[in-house]
Coordinates of C-alpha atoms in Angstrom, one line a residue:
M1 CA -88.9 79.1 101.7
R2 CA -90.8 81.9 103.5
R3 CA -93.6 81.4 100.9
M4 CA -93.3 77.6 101.5
R5 CA -93.8 78.1 105.2
Q6 CA -96.7 80.4 104.8
W7 CA -98.3 77.9 102.5
V8 CA -97.8 75.1 104.9
V9 CA -99.3 76.9 107.9
Q10 CA -102.3 77.8 105.5
Q11 CA -102.8 74.0 105.1
L12 CA -102.6 73.2 108.6
G13 CA -105.3 75.6 109.3
E14 CA -105.0 77.7 112.5
H15 CA -102.2 80.1 112.7
S16 CA -101.0 79.3 116.0
P17 CA -97.4 79.0 117.5
A18 CA -97.9 75.2 117.3
N19 CA -98.5 75.2 113.6
L20 CA -95.8 77.7 112.8
A21 CA -93.3 75.4 114.5
R22 CA -94.5 72.4 112.4
A23 CA -94.4 74.6 109.3
R24 CA -90.6 75.5 110.1
K25 CA -90.0 71.7 110.5
V26 CA -91.6 70.7 107.2
T27 CA -90.2 73.7 105.4
K28 CA -86.7 72.4 106.7
A29 CA -87.0 68.9 105.6
V30 CA -88.2 70.0 102.1
R31 CA -85.3 72.2 101.7
Q32 CA -82.9 69.5 102.8
W33 CA -84.6 67.0 100.5
W34 CA -84.4 69.3 97.6
S35 CA -80.6 70.1 98.4
H36 CA -80.0 66.6 98.3
Q37 CA -81.7 66.0 95.0
Q38 CA -79.5 68.6 93.4
T39 CA -76.4 67.3 94.8
D40 CA -74.0 65.3 92.7
A41 CA -71.1 64.5 95.3
Y42 CA -70.5 64.8 99.1
V43 CA -67.2 65.3 101.0
L44 CA -67.7 63.9 104.3
S45 CA -65.7 63.6 107.5
F46 CA -65.5 63.8 111.2
P47 CA -64.5 66.9 112.5
G48 CA -60.6 67.3 112.9
C49 CA -59.7 65.6 109.9
G50 CA -58.6 68.5 107.9
R51 CA -61.9 69.0 105.9
T52 CA -61.5 72.7 105.4
W53 CA -58.1 72.3 103.7
L54 CA -59.5 69.6 101.3
T55 CA -62.5 71.8 100.5
V56 CA -60.2 74.5 99.5
L57 CA -58.1 72.5 97.3
M58 CA -60.9 70.8 95.6
G59 CA -62.6 74.3 95.2
K60 CA -59.5 76.0 93.8
A61 CA -58.8 73.1 91.5
I62 CA -62.4 73.5 90.0
V63 CA -61.8 77.3 89.8
E64 CA -58.5 77.0 88.0
E65 CA -59.9 74.1 85.7
R66 CA -63.3 75.9 84.6
G67 CA -61.8 79.4 84.6
L68 CA -64.1 80.8 87.2
G69 CA -61.8 83.8 87.9
D70 CA -61.8 84.9 91.6
A71 CA -64.6 82.6 93.0
N72 CA -64.2 81.8 96.5
P73 CA -62.7 78.1 96.7
A74 CA -64.2 77.8 100.2
R75 CA -67.7 78.0 98.9
I76 CA -67.3 75.0 96.9
T77 CA -71.1 74.3 96.7
E78 CA -71.9 77.6 94.9
L79 CA -69.2 76.9 92.2
A80 CA -71.9 74.6 90.4
R81 CA -73.8 77.9 89.6
L82 CA -70.9 79.6 88.0
G83 CA -69.7 77.4 85.2
K84 CA -70.8 74.5 83.0
H85 CA -69.9 70.9 84.0
V86 CA -69.1 71.8 87.6
P87 CA -70.8 69.4 90.0
R88 CA -72.8 70.4 92.9
I89 CA -70.6 69.4 95.7
E90 CA -71.8 69.3 99.5
V91 CA -69.3 69.2 102.5
R92 CA -70.7 68.1 105.5
H93 CA -70.0 66.2 108.8
D94 CA -72.9 63.8 107.9
A95 CA -75.6 63.8 110.4
S96 CA -73.1 65.5 113.1
P97 CA -71.7 62.5 114.7
Q98 CA -69.5 64.8 117.0
L99 CA -72.7 65.6 118.9
R100 CA -73.8 62.0 119.4
R101 CA -72.9 59.0 121.7
P102 CA -71.5 56.1 119.6
E103 CA -75.0 54.2 119.9
E104 CA -76.6 57.2 118.3
I105 CA -74.5 57.7 115.4
E106 CA -76.6 57.1 112.2
R107 CA -76.0 53.8 110.7
D108 CA -78.3 54.0 107.5
K109 CA -76.5 55.6 104.6
S110 CA -78.8 54.6 101.9
R111 CA -79.5 58.2 101.0
F112 CA -76.0 58.2 99.4
A113 CA -76.8 55.3 97.1
K114 CA -76.9 57.5 93.9
K115 CA -74.2 59.8 95.0
D116 CA -70.5 60.0 94.8
V117 CA -68.7 60.0 98.2
V118 CA -65.3 61.2 99.4
L119 CA -64.7 60.3 102.8
L120 CA -61.8 62.0 104.6
V121 CA -60.2 60.2 107.5
R122 CA -57.2 60.9 109.6
D123 CA -55.3 59.0 112.3
P124 CA -57.7 59.1 115.1
R125 CA -54.8 59.9 117.4
D126 CA -54.2 63.4 115.6
A127 CA -58.0 63.9 114.7
I128 CA -59.2 63.8 118.1
I129 CA -56.8 66.4 119.3
S130 CA -57.5 68.7 116.2
Y131 CA -61.2 68.4 117.2
Y132 CA -60.4 68.9 120.7
F133 CA -59.2 72.5 120.0
E134 CA -62.3 72.9 117.8
A135 CA -64.6 72.1 120.6
S136 CA -62.8 73.9 123.2
K137 CA -61.3 77.1 121.5
R138 CA -63.8 77.7 118.6
R139 CA -67.0 76.3 119.8
G140 CA -66.9 76.7 123.6
R141 CA -68.4 73.0 123.9
F142 CA -65.8 71.8 126.2
S143 CA -63.5 73.2 129.1
G144 CA -61.5 70.2 130.4
T145 CA -58.2 68.6 129.1
A146 CA -57.4 66.9 126.0
G147 CA -56.9 63.6 127.9
E148 CA -60.7 64.2 129.2
F149 CA -62.0 65.1 126.0
L150 CA -60.9 62.0 124.2
R151 CA -62.7 60.0 126.8
H152 CA -66.0 62.0 126.6
P153 CA -69.0 60.0 125.9
I154 CA -70.3 62.4 123.2
G155 CA -68.1 63.3 120.2
G156 CA -64.9 61.5 122.0
L157 CA -62.6 58.9 120.5
D158 CA -65.5 56.1 120.5
S159 CA -67.8 58.4 118.6
M160 CA -65.1 58.9 116.2
L161 CA -64.2 55.4 115.8
T162 CA -67.8 54.3 115.5
Y163 CA -68.2 56.9 112.7
Y164 CA -65.2 55.3 110.7
N165 CA -66.7 51.8 111.3
V166 CA -70.2 52.7 110.1
W167 CA -68.6 54.1 106.8
A168 CA -66.5 51.0 106.6
E169 CA -69.6 48.7 106.7
N170 CA -71.4 51.2 104.0
R171 CA -68.5 51.8 101.6
N172 CA -70.3 50.0 99.0
V173 CA -73.4 52.0 99.2
P174 CA -72.5 55.1 97.1
K175 CA -72.2 55.2 93.3
R176 CA -68.5 56.0 93.7
F177 CA -66.7 56.0 97.0
Y178 CA -63.0 57.2 97.7
V179 CA -61.4 57.2 101.1
V180 CA -58.8 60.0 101.2
R181 CA -56.3 59.8 104.1
Y182 CA -54.9 63.2 105.5
E183 CA -51.6 61.7 105.8
Q184 CA -51.5 60.7 102.1
L185 CA -52.9 64.2 101.2
H186 CA -50.0 65.6 103.2
A187 CA -47.4 63.5 101.6
D188 CA -48.5 63.6 98.0
T189 CA -51.0 66.2 97.8
V190 CA -51.3 66.3 93.9
T191 CA -51.8 62.7 93.3
E192 CA -54.3 62.5 96.1
L193 CA -56.2 65.6 94.9
D194 CA -56.6 64.2 91.5
H195 CA -58.1 61.0 92.9
V196 CA -60.5 63.1 94.8
M197 CA -61.4 65.2 91.8
R198 CA -61.9 62.0 89.4
T199 CA -64.2 60.6 92.3
V200 CA -66.6 63.9 92.0
G201 CA -66.4 63.9 88.3
V202 CA -64.0 66.6 87.6
D203 CA -60.9 65.7 85.2
A204 CA -58.6 68.4 86.3
S205 CA -55.4 69.1 84.6
R206 CA -52.0 68.7 86.4
A207 CA -51.6 72.5 86.1
S208 CA -54.8 73.2 87.8
L209 CA -54.1 70.6 90.6
E210 CA -50.6 72.3 91.0
R211 CA -52.1 75.7 91.2
A212 CA -54.8 74.4 94.0
V213 CA -52.0 72.9 96.0
E214 CA -50.0 76.0 96.0
Y215 CA -53.0 77.8 97.0
G216 CA -53.6 75.5 99.7
R217 CA -50.3 75.7 101.3
F218 CA -50.5 75.8 105.2
D219 CA -48.9 79.4 105.4
N220 CA -51.3 80.7 102.7
M221 CA -54.4 78.9 104.5
R222 CA -53.5 80.7 107.5
K223 CA -53.3 83.9 105.8
I224 CA -56.7 83.4 104.2
E225 CA -58.2 82.4 107.7
Q226 CA -56.7 85.6 109.1
K227 CA -58.4 87.9 106.4
G228 CA -61.6 85.6 106.5
F229 CA -62.8 82.6 104.6
D230 CA -66.0 84.6 103.9
R231 CA -67.7 81.8 105.5
P232 CA -69.2 82.6 108.9
E233 CA -68.9 79.1 110.2
L234 CA -65.2 78.8 109.5
D235 CA -64.3 82.1 110.7
R236 CA -64.2 81.7 114.5
H237 CA -60.6 81.9 115.4
K238 CA -59.5 84.4 118.2
A239 CA -57.0 87.0 117.5
G240 CA -53.5 86.0 119.2
D241 CA -54.6 82.6 119.7
T242 CA -53.1 80.1 117.2
E243 CA -54.6 77.3 118.6
S244 CA -58.1 78.4 117.7
F245 CA -57.4 78.6 113.9
K246 CA -58.5 75.9 111.6
A247 CA -55.1 76.1 110.0
R248 CA -53.8 75.2 113.3
K249 CA -50.7 73.2 112.7
G250 CA -51.3 70.8 110.0
K251 CA -48.9 68.3 111.5
V252 CA -48.9 64.5 111.5
G253 CA -48.3 62.9 114.8
G254 CA -48.6 66.1 116.8
Y255 CA -50.9 64.5 119.3
R256 CA -48.2 63.5 121.6
E257 CA -47.6 67.1 122.5
Y258 CA -51.0 67.2 124.4
L259 CA -51.3 63.7 125.9
S260 CA -49.9 62.0 128.9
P261 CA -48.5 58.6 128.4
D262 CA -51.4 57.1 129.9
D263 CA -53.6 59.0 127.3
V264 CA -51.4 57.6 124.6
E265 CA -51.8 54.2 125.7
Y266 CA -55.5 54.5 126.0
L267 CA -55.8 56.0 122.5
N268 CA -53.7 53.1 121.2
R269 CA -55.7 50.3 123.0
R270 CA -59.1 51.8 122.0
I271 CA -58.2 52.0 118.3
A272 CA -56.6 48.6 118.3
D273 CA -59.7 47.1 119.9
T274 CA -62.5 49.2 118.3
L275 CA -61.3 50.3 114.7
S276 CA -62.4 48.3 111.6
P277 CA -59.4 46.4 109.9
F278 CA -60.6 48.4 106.7
Y279 CA -58.4 51.3 108.2
S280 CA -55.6 48.9 109.0
Y281 CA -52.9 51.8 108.5
Y282 CA -54.3 53.2 111.7
L283 CA -54.4 50.1 114.0
T284 CA -50.7 50.4 114.7
P285 CA -49.4 53.5 116.4
P286 CA -47.1 55.6 114.1
A287 CA -43.3 55.4 114.6

């Protein structure tokens, strides 16, 4: 990519700071285009939905099924280079909706038209609290309370609901599309993981799936994170602060521990009023 940037600068003419900046921009766009062309499948989510867990489960299933030895399951994209018939899978937050106001969230998903897409969703009540700890404890982007965070105009509850709704509207765009619910993945991990793997073109045996699920148990995920995922963007926890871990609690319905009754009422009202009926299972508060 350095050679490409140098070539772009040469084509622009004068070797100036402005042309160097343009060259970086062009190089980045070319790199992203090329990466997209090589990618077979995407795993997408809004932050806070358990994407790291799903990535490790999928990566481990591929490692087991394709006999890739001690390859790092968390580096799922790199597995395509290590064995035959391994799809190139990109794991993304999809145009960073967590950094945008609802009206700024990307609506056009046409670039996924020839790709397989797994969309991971989670009850927005739990997901927004999980992302609150990501934003406050790991990223340092927010310093207020959980109640203030869910009302925040950038990356708050409305941004999350808008992102969900955009994908409900675009669910027929990808070649294959599967919505995996965190709650179902939690309740029947082997079955849901099997659906996910088939969506991305991997027919994994029951034994491979079960070994992946065992590897992805919460206590093992916590141990792996303490040692380091060997991915800098995931290794941001603070020693002694359990709320800063990616594998924080893995709990369904835990949002009530961090919110006031007024906050919970606001959550429920916004979800009922805003969320697409496509996600009917989230429209009513859990028991």
